[in-house]
């Protein structure tokens, strides 16, 4: 039927009264608050819950006072009042853009989206509060709430359904949630960062004792020098350089076995190494790292050794692409020499 404007603060705050005729020939009325934001030169229109003009004016003033600081700082009030799914969708669009530019992998972007699902479920469990109001509940209750979740909706089956989530999984979610909230603060969607502490991790296995590492490499070097055959020396060189590589860059065994000479590239910042692990149903676990000059030297030293030692049977990088390939074999190394490994460790 029409719209009426009711100014409250001249040039800053108004209430629009909208009326229309319903199918039953009655009249329906709603109220919208309009806030002028001078710093960004934009109006924020917010639908009010009130059903009378007087209540609408009171509600509009309360909203204006609540957001006055953000208005002065140039934060868009209309966006600030949106709900969490809107912010997550915008954040994921930002992450997808990073993946397209090569700043992160597509798999990393998918992991971020997966980790944010628990944050949204927690937000729903706490009554869909604004981000700033959610913060104290998150810091106090999230870990306990997350530990109470089951694996029913995940891919786990059988007895695994009742197994608690690993601390590493929960920590991954907490780190992602902190990153998301920090991004929201940077864009003015929130003002408070999350301060939730991560859980302690228990190592499933113990690392090789550092005090024995030097002795191990000494034993390896002596065994290489005193090798009884070229084939044995080749295997010993493979395992020795595997130890050096894993000690310096902490890569996984499967990544070592998959390494190819073409995975070593020279870039502006130094030497880059491409590592990939297990193949999933629709993705490969992969990463690119800049390796220290010393590690690049290890690989070049192994390359030169294989070029000389394999000359009699025509070794070359194209026909024998795997860095740790076996003696006169072009295939991927599946098992390292058990006899060499056992003897070195015992000694």
Coordinates of C-alpha atoms in Angstrom, one line a residue:
X1 CA 0.0 0.0 0.0
X2 CA 3.0 2.3 0.4
X3 CA 6.1 3.3 2.3
X4 CA 6.5 6.0 4.9
X5 CA 9.8 7.4 6.3
X6 CA 10.1 8.3 10.0
X7 CA 13.4 10.1 10.6
X8 CA 15.0 9.7 14.1
X9 CA 18.5 11.1 13.8
X10 CA 18.7 13.7 11.0
X11 CA 20.7 12.3 8.1
X12 CA 21.9 9.3 10.2
X13 CA 18.9 7.1 11.2
X14 CA 15.4 6.5 9.9
X15 CA 12.7 3.9 10.1
X16 CA 10.8 2.9 6.9
X17 CA 7.2 1.7 7.4
X18 CA 6.1 -0.6 4.7
X19 CA 2.4 -1.7 4.3
X20 CA 0.7 -3.9 1.8
X21 CA -2.6 -5.6 1.3
X22 CA -2.8 -9.4 2.0
X23 CA -4.8 -12.0 0.0
X24 CA -7.5 -11.8 2.8
X25 CA -7.8 -8.1 2.1
X26 CA -6.1 -7.3 5.4
X27 CA -3.1 -5.1 5.9
X28 CA 0.4 -6.3 6.7
X29 CA 3.1 -3.9 8.1
X30 CA 6.8 -4.3 8.6
X31 CA 9.6 -1.9 9.6
X32 CA 13.1 -1.4 8.2
X33 CA 15.9 0.6 9.9
X34 CA 18.1 2.7 7.6
X35 CA 21.5 3.7 8.9
X36 CA 23.7 6.1 6.9
X37 CA 27.4 5.2 7.2
X38 CA 29.4 8.3 6.3
X39 CA 32.8 6.8 6.2
X40 CA 32.0 4.2 3.5
X41 CA 29.2 6.4 2.1
X42 CA 26.6 3.6 2.2
X43 CA 23.3 2.9 3.8
X44 CA 22.7 -0.2 5.9
X45 CA 19.1 -1.5 5.8
X46 CA 18.1 -3.8 8.6
X47 CA 14.7 -5.5 8.9
X48 CA 13.3 -4.9 12.4
X49 CA 11.4 -7.4 14.5
X50 CA 9.0 -4.9 16.0
X51 CA 5.3 -4.7 14.9
X52 CA 4.5 -1.2 16.0
X53 CA 6.1 2.1 15.0
X54 CA 7.0 3.1 18.5
X55 CA 8.7 -0.3 19.2
X56 CA 10.4 0.0 15.8
X57 CA 11.9 3.4 16.7
X58 CA 13.2 2.0 20.0
X59 CA 14.7 -1.0 18.3
X60 CA 16.4 1.1 15.6
X61 CA 18.0 3.3 18.2
X62 CA 19.3 0.3 20.1
X63 CA 20.8 -1.2 16.9
X64 CA 22.4 2.2 16.1
X65 CA 23.9 2.5 19.6
X66 CA 25.2 -1.1 19.5
X67 CA 27.0 -0.5 16.2
X68 CA 28.0 3.1 16.6
X69 CA 31.7 2.3 17.0
X70 CA 31.7 0.1 13.9
X71 CA 30.0 2.9 12.0
X72 CA 32.7 5.4 13.0
X73 CA 35.4 2.9 12.0
X74 CA 33.9 2.4 8.6
X75 CA 32.7 -1.2 9.1
X76 CA 29.6 -2.1 7.1
X77 CA 26.9 -2.8 9.7
X78 CA 24.7 -4.7 7.2
X79 CA 27.5 -7.2 6.6
X80 CA 28.5 -7.4 10.2
X81 CA 25.0 -8.6 11.1
X82 CA 25.0 -11.5 8.7
X83 CA 25.2 -15.0 10.0
X84 CA 28.1 -17.4 10.2
X85 CA 27.4 -19.4 7.0
X86 CA 27.7 -16.2 5.0
X87 CA 31.1 -15.5 6.4
X88 CA 32.3 -19.1 5.8
X89 CA 31.1 -19.0 2.2
X90 CA 33.0 -15.8 1.6
X91 CA 36.1 -17.2 3.4
X92 CA 36.0 -20.3 1.3
X93 CA 35.7 -18.3 -1.9
X94 CA 38.9 -16.5 -0.7
X95 CA 40.7 -19.8 -0.1
X96 CA 39.6 -21.1 -3.5
X97 CA 41.1 -18.0 -5.0
X98 CA 44.4 -18.8 -3.2
X99 CA 44.3 -22.3 -4.6
X100 CA 43.8 -21.0 -8.2
X101 CA 46.8 -18.7 -7.7
X102 CA 48.9 -21.6 -6.4
X103 CA 49.4 -20.2 -2.9
X104 CA 47.8 -23.3 -1.5
X105 CA 46.8 -26.7 -3.0
X106 CA 43.2 -27.5 -3.8
X107 CA 43.4 -30.3 -1.3
X108 CA 44.4 -27.8 1.4
X109 CA 41.4 -25.6 0.5
X110 CA 39.1 -28.7 0.8
X111 CA 40.6 -29.5 4.2
X112 CA 39.9 -26.0 5.4
X113 CA 36.3 -26.3 4.4
X114 CA 36.0 -29.7 6.1
X115 CA 37.5 -28.4 9.3
X116 CA 35.0 -25.4 9.4
X117 CA 32.1 -27.8 9.5
X118 CA 32.6 -28.5 13.2
X119 CA 32.8 -24.8 13.8
X120 CA 29.4 -24.2 12.2
X121 CA 27.8 -27.2 14.0
X122 CA 29.2 -25.8 17.3
X123 CA 27.7 -22.4 16.4
X124 CA 24.3 -24.0 15.8
X125 CA 24.5 -25.9 19.1
X126 CA 25.1 -22.6 20.9
X127 CA 22.1 -20.9 19.4
X128 CA 23.6 -19.2 16.3
X129 CA 25.3 -16.4 18.3
X130 CA 27.2 -13.5 16.7
X131 CA 31.0 -14.3 16.4
X132 CA 32.0 -12.0 19.3
X133 CA 29.4 -13.5 21.6
X134 CA 30.4 -17.1 20.5
X135 CA 34.0 -16.6 21.5
X136 CA 33.8 -17.3 25.3
X137 CA 31.6 -20.3 24.7
X138 CA 34.1 -21.7 22.2
X139 CA 37.1 -21.3 24.4
X140 CA 35.3 -22.9 27.3
X141 CA 33.3 -25.7 25.7
X142 CA 34.5 -26.5 22.2
X143 CA 37.0 -29.3 23.0
X144 CA 34.6 -31.0 25.4
X145 CA 31.8 -30.7 22.9
X146 CA 33.9 -32.0 20.1
X147 CA 35.1 -35.0 22.1
X148 CA 31.4 -35.9 22.8
X149 CA 30.8 -36.2 19.0
X150 CA 30.6 -39.6 17.4
X151 CA 31.9 -40.7 14.0
X152 CA 28.5 -41.7 12.8
X153 CA 28.4 -39.2 10.0
X154 CA 32.0 -39.7 8.9
X155 CA 33.4 -42.5 6.8
X156 CA 34.3 -44.7 9.7
X157 CA 32.4 -47.9 10.2
X158 CA 32.1 -50.7 12.6
X159 CA 34.0 -50.3 16.0
X160 CA 35.6 -47.1 14.8
X161 CA 32.3 -45.3 15.2
X162 CA 32.7 -45.2 18.9
X163 CA 36.4 -44.4 18.9
X164 CA 37.1 -40.8 20.1
X165 CA 38.5 -38.3 17.7
X166 CA 42.3 -38.0 17.7
X167 CA 43.8 -35.0 19.3
X168 CA 45.6 -34.2 16.0
X169 CA 42.2 -34.0 14.3
X170 CA 40.8 -31.6 16.9
X171 CA 44.0 -29.5 16.8
X172 CA 43.7 -29.2 13.0
X173 CA 40.2 -27.9 13.4
X174 CA 41.1 -25.4 16.2
X175 CA 44.0 -24.0 14.1
X176 CA 41.6 -23.6 11.1
X177 CA 38.9 -22.0 13.3
X178 CA 41.5 -19.5 14.6
X179 CA 42.6 -18.7 11.1
X180 CA 39.0 -18.1 10.0
X181 CA 38.1 -15.8 13.0
X182 CA 41.3 -13.9 12.4
X183 CA 40.3 -13.3 8.8
X184 CA 36.8 -12.2 10.0
X185 CA 38.5 -9.7 12.4
X186 CA 40.6 -8.3 9.6
X187 CA 37.5 -7.6 7.6
X188 CA 35.5 -6.1 10.4
X189 CA 33.1 -9.1 10.8
X190 CA 34.3 -9.7 14.4
X191 CA 36.5 -7.9 16.9
X192 CA 37.8 -10.8 19.1
X193 CA 40.4 -13.5 18.2
X194 CA 40.0 -17.1 19.5
X195 CA 42.5 -18.0 22.2
X196 CA 41.7 -21.7 22.6
X197 CA 44.7 -23.8 23.5
X198 CA 45.5 -26.9 21.4
X199 CA 45.6 -30.4 22.9
X200 CA 48.9 -32.1 23.7
X201 CA 49.9 -34.8 21.2
X202 CA 51.3 -38.2 22.2
X203 CA 53.7 -39.6 19.7
X204 CA 52.9 -43.1 18.5
X205 CA 56.6 -43.9 18.1
X206 CA 59.9 -42.5 19.4
X207 CA 62.3 -40.7 17.1
X208 CA 65.8 -42.1 16.5
X209 CA 68.1 -41.0 19.4
X210 CA 70.0 -37.9 18.3
X211 CA 73.1 -39.1 20.3
X212 CA 73.3 -42.2 18.1
X213 CA 72.8 -40.4 14.7
X214 CA 76.5 -39.5 14.2
X215 CA 77.5 -43.1 15.0
X216 CA 74.9 -44.4 12.5
X217 CA 76.2 -42.3 9.6
X218 CA 79.8 -43.3 10.4
X219 CA 78.9 -47.0 10.3
X220 CA 77.0 -46.4 7.0
X221 CA 80.0 -44.6 5.4
X222 CA 82.4 -47.4 6.4
X223 CA 80.0 -50.0 5.0
X224 CA 79.8 -48.1 1.7
X225 CA 83.6 -47.9 1.5
X226 CA 84.1 -51.6 2.3
X227 CA 81.2 -52.9 0.1
X228 CA 81.7 -56.5 -1.1
X229 CA 80.0 -55.8 -4.4
X230 CA 78.8 -52.9 -6.6
X231 CA 75.2 -54.0 -6.1
X232 CA 75.6 -54.0 -2.3
X233 CA 77.2 -50.5 -2.5
X234 CA 74.3 -49.2 -4.6
X235 CA 71.8 -50.4 -2.0
X236 CA 73.9 -48.9 0.9
X237 CA 74.1 -45.6 -0.9
X238 CA 70.4 -45.6 -1.3
X239 CA 69.7 -46.2 2.3
X240 CA 72.4 -43.9 3.6
X241 CA 71.0 -40.9 1.5
X242 CA 67.5 -41.8 2.7
X243 CA 68.7 -41.4 6.3
X244 CA 70.3 -38.0 5.4
X245 CA 67.3 -36.8 3.6
X246 CA 64.7 -37.8 6.2
X247 CA 66.8 -36.4 9.0
X248 CA 67.1 -33.0 7.4
X249 CA 63.6 -32.4 5.9
X250 CA 61.4 -34.9 7.9
X251 CA 59.7 -36.4 4.8
X252 CA 57.7 -39.7 4.9
X253 CA 59.0 -43.0 3.7
X254 CA 56.4 -43.2 0.9
X255 CA 57.5 -39.7 -0.3
X256 CA 61.1 -41.0 -0.4
X257 CA 60.1 -44.0 -2.5
X258 CA 58.1 -41.8 -4.9
X259 CA 60.9 -39.2 -5.5
X260 CA 62.1 -38.8 -9.1
X261 CA 64.9 -36.8 -10.5
X262 CA 62.4 -34.6 -12.3
X263 CA 61.0 -33.6 -8.9
X264 CA 64.1 -31.5 -8.2
X265 CA 63.8 -28.0 -9.8
X266 CA 65.8 -24.8 -9.5
X267 CA 63.8 -21.7 -8.7
X268 CA 64.6 -18.2 -7.7
X269 CA 64.6 -18.9 -4.0
X270 CA 66.8 -22.1 -4.3
X271 CA 66.1 -25.7 -4.9
X272 CA 62.5 -26.9 -4.8
X273 CA 61.5 -30.5 -4.2
X274 CA 58.1 -32.0 -5.1
X275 CA 56.9 -34.6 -2.7
X276 CA 53.8 -36.8 -3.0
X277 CA 52.5 -39.6 -0.8
X278 CA 49.5 -41.9 -1.0
X279 CA 46.9 -41.7 -3.7
X280 CA 43.3 -41.3 -2.4
X281 CA 40.1 -41.8 -4.2
X282 CA 40.1 -38.4 -5.9
X283 CA 43.4 -36.8 -4.9
X284 CA 47.1 -37.2 -4.2
X285 CA 48.7 -36.0 -1.0
X286 CA 51.4 -33.7 -2.3
X287 CA 53.5 -30.7 -1.4
X288 CA 56.4 -28.5 -2.6
X289 CA 59.2 -27.5 -0.3
X290 CA 62.3 -25.4 -0.6
X291 CA 65.2 -27.6 0.6
X292 CA 68.4 -26.4 2.3
X293 CA 71.5 -26.2 0.1
X294 CA 73.0 -29.1 2.1
X295 CA 70.1 -31.4 1.2
X296 CA 70.4 -30.3 -2.5
X297 CA 74.1 -31.3 -2.2
X298 CA 73.2 -34.8 -0.9
X299 CA 70.9 -35.4 -3.9
X300 CA 73.5 -34.1 -6.4
X301 CA 76.1 -36.4 -4.8
X302 CA 73.9 -39.4 -5.1
X303 CA 73.1 -38.4 -8.8
X304 CA 76.8 -38.3 -9.6
X305 CA 77.5 -41.6 -7.8
X306 CA 74.8 -43.3 -9.9
X307 CA 76.0 -41.8 -13.1
X308 CA 79.5 -43.3 -12.5
X309 CA 78.4 -46.6 -10.9
X310 CA 75.7 -47.3 -13.5
X311 CA 77.8 -46.3 -16.5
X312 CA 78.5 -50.0 -17.5
X313 CA 74.7 -50.7 -17.9
X314 CA 73.7 -47.3 -19.3
X315 CA 72.1 -45.6 -16.3
X316 CA 70.4 -42.3 -17.0
X317 CA 67.8 -40.1 -15.4
X318 CA 65.2 -40.6 -18.2
X319 CA 65.2 -44.4 -18.3
X320 CA 65.7 -44.7 -14.5
X321 CA 63.6 -41.8 -13.2
X322 CA 63.3 -42.8 -9.5
X323 CA 66.0 -41.3 -7.3
X324 CA 66.2 -44.4 -5.1
X325 CA 65.8 -47.0 -7.8
X326 CA 67.3 -50.5 -7.3
X327 CA 70.4 -51.9 -9.0
X328 CA 69.8 -52.1 -12.7
X329 CA 66.1 -51.5 -12.1
X330 CA 63.9 -48.6 -13.4
X331 CA 61.0 -49.4 -11.1
X332 CA 60.1 -47.7 -7.8
X333 CA 61.9 -49.0 -4.7
X334 CA 59.4 -50.9 -2.6
X335 CA 61.6 -52.2 0.2
X336 CA 65.0 -51.1 1.3
X337 CA 67.7 -53.7 1.9
X338 CA 66.6 -55.4 5.2
X339 CA 70.1 -56.9 5.8
X340 CA 71.8 -53.5 5.6
X341 CA 69.1 -51.7 7.7
X342 CA 69.2 -54.4 10.5
X343 CA 73.0 -54.5 10.6
X344 CA 73.5 -50.8 10.7
X345 CA 70.9 -50.3 13.5
X346 CA 72.4 -53.2 15.6
X347 CA 75.9 -51.7 15.2

